[in-house]
PDB file of C-alpha atoms in Angstrom:
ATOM      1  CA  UNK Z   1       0.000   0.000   0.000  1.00 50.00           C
ATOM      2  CA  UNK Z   2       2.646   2.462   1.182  1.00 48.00           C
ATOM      3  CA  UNK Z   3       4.886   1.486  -2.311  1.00 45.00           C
ATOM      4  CA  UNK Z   4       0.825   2.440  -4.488  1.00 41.00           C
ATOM      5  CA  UNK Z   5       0.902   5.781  -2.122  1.00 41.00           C
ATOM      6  CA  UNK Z   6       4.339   6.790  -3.335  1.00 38.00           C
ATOM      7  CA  UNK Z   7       4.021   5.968  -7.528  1.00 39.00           C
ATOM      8  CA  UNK Z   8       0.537   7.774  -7.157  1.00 40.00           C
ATOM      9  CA  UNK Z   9       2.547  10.881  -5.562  1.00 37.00           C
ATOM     10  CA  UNK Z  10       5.020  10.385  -8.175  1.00 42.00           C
ATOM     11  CA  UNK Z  11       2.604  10.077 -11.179  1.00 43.00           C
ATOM     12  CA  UNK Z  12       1.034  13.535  -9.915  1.00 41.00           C
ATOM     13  CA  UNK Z  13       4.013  15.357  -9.446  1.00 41.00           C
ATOM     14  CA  UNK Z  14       5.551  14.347 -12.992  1.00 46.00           C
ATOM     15  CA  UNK Z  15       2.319  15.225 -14.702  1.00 46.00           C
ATOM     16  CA  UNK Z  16       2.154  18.469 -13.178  1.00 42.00           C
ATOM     17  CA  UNK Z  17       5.939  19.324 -14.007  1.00 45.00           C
ATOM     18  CA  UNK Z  18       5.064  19.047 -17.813  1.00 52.00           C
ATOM     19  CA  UNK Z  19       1.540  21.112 -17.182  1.00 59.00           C
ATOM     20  CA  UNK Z  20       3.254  24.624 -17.069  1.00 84.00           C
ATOM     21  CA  UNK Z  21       6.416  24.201 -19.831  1.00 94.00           C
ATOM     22  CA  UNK Z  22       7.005  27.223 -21.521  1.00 93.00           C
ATOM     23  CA  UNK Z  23       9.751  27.006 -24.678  1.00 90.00           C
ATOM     24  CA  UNK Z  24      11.864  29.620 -26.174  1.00 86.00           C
ATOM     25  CA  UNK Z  25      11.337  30.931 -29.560  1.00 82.00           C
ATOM     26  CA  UNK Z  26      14.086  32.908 -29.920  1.00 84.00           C
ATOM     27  CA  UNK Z  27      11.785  36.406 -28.592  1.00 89.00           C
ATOM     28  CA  UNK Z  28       9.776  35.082 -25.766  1.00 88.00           C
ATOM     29  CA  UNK Z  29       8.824  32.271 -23.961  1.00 88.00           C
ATOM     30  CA  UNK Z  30       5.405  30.384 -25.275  1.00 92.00           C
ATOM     31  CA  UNK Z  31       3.416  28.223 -23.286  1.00 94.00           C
ATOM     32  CA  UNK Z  32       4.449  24.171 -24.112  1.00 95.00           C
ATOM     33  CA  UNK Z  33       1.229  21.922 -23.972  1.00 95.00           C
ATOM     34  CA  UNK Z  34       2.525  18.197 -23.935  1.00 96.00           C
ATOM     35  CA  UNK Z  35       0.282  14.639 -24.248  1.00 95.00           C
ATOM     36  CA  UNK Z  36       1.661  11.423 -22.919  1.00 95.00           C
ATOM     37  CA  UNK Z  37       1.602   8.451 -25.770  1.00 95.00           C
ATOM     38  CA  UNK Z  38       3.208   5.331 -25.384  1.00 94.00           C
ATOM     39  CA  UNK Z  39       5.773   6.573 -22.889  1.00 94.00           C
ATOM     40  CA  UNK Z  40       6.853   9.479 -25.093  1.00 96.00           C
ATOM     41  CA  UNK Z  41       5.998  13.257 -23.980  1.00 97.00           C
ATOM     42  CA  UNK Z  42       4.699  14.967 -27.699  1.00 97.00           C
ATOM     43  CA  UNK Z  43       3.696  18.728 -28.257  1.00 96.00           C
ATOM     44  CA  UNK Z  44      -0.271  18.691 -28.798  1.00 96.00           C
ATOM     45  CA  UNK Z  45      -0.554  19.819 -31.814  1.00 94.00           C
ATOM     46  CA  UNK Z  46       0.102  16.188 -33.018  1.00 95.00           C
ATOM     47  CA  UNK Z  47      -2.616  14.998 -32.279  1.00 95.00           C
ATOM     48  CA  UNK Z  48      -5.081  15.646 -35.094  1.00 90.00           C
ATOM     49  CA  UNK Z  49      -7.079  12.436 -34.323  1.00 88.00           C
ATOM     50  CA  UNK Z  50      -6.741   9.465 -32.197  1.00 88.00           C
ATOM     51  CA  UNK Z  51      -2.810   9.002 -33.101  1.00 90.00           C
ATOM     52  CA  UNK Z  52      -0.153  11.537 -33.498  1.00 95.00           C
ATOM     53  CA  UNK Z  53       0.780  12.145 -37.299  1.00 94.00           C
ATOM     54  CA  UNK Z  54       3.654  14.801 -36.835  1.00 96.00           C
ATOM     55  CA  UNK Z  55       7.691  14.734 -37.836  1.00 97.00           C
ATOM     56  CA  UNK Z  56       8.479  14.530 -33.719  1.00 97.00           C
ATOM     57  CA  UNK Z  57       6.162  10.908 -34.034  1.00 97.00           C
ATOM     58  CA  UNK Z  58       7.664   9.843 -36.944  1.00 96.00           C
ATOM     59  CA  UNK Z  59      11.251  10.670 -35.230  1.00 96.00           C
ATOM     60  CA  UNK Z  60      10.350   8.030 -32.604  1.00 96.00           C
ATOM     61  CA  UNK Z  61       9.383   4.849 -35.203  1.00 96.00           C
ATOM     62  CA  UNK Z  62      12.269   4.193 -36.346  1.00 92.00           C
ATOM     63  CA  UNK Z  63      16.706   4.689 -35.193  1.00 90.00           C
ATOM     64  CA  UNK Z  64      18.275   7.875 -36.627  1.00 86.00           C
ATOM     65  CA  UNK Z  65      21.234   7.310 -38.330  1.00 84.00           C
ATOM     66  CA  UNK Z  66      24.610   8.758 -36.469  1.00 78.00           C
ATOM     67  CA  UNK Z  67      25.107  11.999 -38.138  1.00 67.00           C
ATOM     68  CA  UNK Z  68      28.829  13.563 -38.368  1.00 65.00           C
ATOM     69  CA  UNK Z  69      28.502  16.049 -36.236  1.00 59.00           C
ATOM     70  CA  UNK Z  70      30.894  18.114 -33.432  1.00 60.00           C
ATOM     71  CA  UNK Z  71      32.353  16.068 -30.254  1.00 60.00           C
ATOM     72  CA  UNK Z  72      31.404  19.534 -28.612  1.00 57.00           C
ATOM     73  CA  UNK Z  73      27.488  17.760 -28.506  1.00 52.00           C
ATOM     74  CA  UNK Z  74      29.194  14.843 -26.860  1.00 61.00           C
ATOM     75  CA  UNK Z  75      27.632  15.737 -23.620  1.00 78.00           C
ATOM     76  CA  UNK Z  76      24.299  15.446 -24.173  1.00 88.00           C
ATOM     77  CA  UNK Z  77      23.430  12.233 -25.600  1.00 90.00           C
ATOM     78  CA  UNK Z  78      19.766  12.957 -25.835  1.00 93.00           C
ATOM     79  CA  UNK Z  79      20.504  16.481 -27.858  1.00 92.00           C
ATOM     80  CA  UNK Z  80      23.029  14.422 -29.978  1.00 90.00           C
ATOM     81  CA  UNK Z  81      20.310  11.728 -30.845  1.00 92.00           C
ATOM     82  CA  UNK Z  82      17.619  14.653 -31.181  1.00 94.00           C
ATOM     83  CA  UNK Z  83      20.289  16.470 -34.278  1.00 92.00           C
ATOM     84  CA  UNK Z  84      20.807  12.862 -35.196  1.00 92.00           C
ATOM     85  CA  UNK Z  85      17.059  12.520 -36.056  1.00 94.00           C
ATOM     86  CA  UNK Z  86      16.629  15.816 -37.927  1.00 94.00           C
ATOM     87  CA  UNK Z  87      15.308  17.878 -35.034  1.00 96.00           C
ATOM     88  CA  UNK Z  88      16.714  20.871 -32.894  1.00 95.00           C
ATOM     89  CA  UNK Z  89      17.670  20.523 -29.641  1.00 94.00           C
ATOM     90  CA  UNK Z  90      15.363  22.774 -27.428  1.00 94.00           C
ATOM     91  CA  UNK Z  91      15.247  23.586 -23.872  1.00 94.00           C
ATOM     92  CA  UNK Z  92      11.716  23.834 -22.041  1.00 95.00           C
ATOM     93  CA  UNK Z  93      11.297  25.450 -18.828  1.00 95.00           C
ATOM     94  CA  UNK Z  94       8.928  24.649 -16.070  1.00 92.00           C
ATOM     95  CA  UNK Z  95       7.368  28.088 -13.659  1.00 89.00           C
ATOM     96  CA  UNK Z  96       9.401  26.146 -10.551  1.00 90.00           C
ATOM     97  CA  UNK Z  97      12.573  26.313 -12.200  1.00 90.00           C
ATOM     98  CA  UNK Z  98      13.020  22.674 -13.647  1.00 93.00           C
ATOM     99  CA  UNK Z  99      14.728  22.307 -17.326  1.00 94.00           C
ATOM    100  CA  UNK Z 100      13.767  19.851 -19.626  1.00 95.00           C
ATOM    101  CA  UNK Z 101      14.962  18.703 -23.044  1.00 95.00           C
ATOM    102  CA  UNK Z 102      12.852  18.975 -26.063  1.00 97.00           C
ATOM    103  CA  UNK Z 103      13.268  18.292 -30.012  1.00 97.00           C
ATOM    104  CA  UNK Z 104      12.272  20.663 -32.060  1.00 97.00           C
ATOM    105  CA  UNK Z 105      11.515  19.371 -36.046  1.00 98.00           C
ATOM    106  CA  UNK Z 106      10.560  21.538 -38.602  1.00 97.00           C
ATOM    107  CA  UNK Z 107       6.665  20.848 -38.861  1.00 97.00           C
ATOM    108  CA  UNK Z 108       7.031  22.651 -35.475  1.00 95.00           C
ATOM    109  CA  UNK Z 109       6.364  19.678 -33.492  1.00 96.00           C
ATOM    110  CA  UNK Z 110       8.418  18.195 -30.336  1.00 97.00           C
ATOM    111  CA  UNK Z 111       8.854  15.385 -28.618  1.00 97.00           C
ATOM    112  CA  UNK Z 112      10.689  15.320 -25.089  1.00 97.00           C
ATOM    113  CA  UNK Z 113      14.497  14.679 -26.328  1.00 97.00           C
ATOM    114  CA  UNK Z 114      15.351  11.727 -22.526  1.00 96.00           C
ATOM    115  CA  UNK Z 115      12.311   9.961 -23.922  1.00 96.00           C
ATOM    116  CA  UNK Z 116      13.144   9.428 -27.818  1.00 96.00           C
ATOM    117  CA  UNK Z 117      17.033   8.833 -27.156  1.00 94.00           C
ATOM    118  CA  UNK Z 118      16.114   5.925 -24.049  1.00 94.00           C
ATOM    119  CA  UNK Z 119      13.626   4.267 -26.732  1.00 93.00           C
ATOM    120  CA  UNK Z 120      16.549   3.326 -28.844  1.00 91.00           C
ATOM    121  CA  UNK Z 121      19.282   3.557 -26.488  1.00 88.00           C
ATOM    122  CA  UNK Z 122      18.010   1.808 -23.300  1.00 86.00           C
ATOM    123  CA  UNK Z 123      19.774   2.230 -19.540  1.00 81.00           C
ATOM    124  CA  UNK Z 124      19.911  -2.148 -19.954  1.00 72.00           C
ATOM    125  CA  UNK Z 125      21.918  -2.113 -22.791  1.00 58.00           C
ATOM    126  CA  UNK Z 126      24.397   0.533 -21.965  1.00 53.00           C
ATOM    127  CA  UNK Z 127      27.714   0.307 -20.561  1.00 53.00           C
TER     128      UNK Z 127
END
């Protein structure tokens, strides 16, 4: 019961962190509304219908290619996979202060950059 209590607590305080994201756009900062779908935070404005059709989806069915970029992105490996799939590598920020790593593609549509580079690159299977 006490291990339920604590993932409920959890579950509420990770939903609310993505509730008030607000992204750059290189003059202000614009409110960031994000939907949950098969483990993978996406921007809303994928979702045209029941499933997301958008380039930040599309980014997450299949493995990007390693692009030849700069060791200077060696440091993020979640904004290295983001450039590797053809996004931008975007940072969202919460009203309490937290930071959290988005890819931006050029439709205009993101997808949270930790979620898309663990579905190909899982904590199991790394060194």
């Amino acid at each position: 019961m006490k291990i339920f209590a604590m993932i409920s607590v959890w579950i509420l305080v990770a939903s609310a962190a993505f509730a008030d994201l607000k992204i750059y756009d290189g003059k202000v900062y614009k409110p960031l509304k994000v939907q949950e779908y098969q483990n993978l935070k996406l921007s809303v404005d994928c979702f045209k219908g029941k499933t997301p059709t958008c380039e930040a989806w599309s980014a997450a069915q299949k493995q990007a290619p390693r692009a030849n970029l700069p060791q200077a992105l060696a440091g993020n490996p979640a904004a290295r996979y983001c450039l590797d799939a053809g996004g931008e590598n975007r940072i969202a920020k919460s009203e309490k202060g937290g930071e959290f790593d988005y890819c931006l593609f050029k439709d205009g549509s993101m997808i949270e950059a930790w979620g898309l580079y663990l579905k190909f690159n899982p904590v199991s299977e790394r060194k």
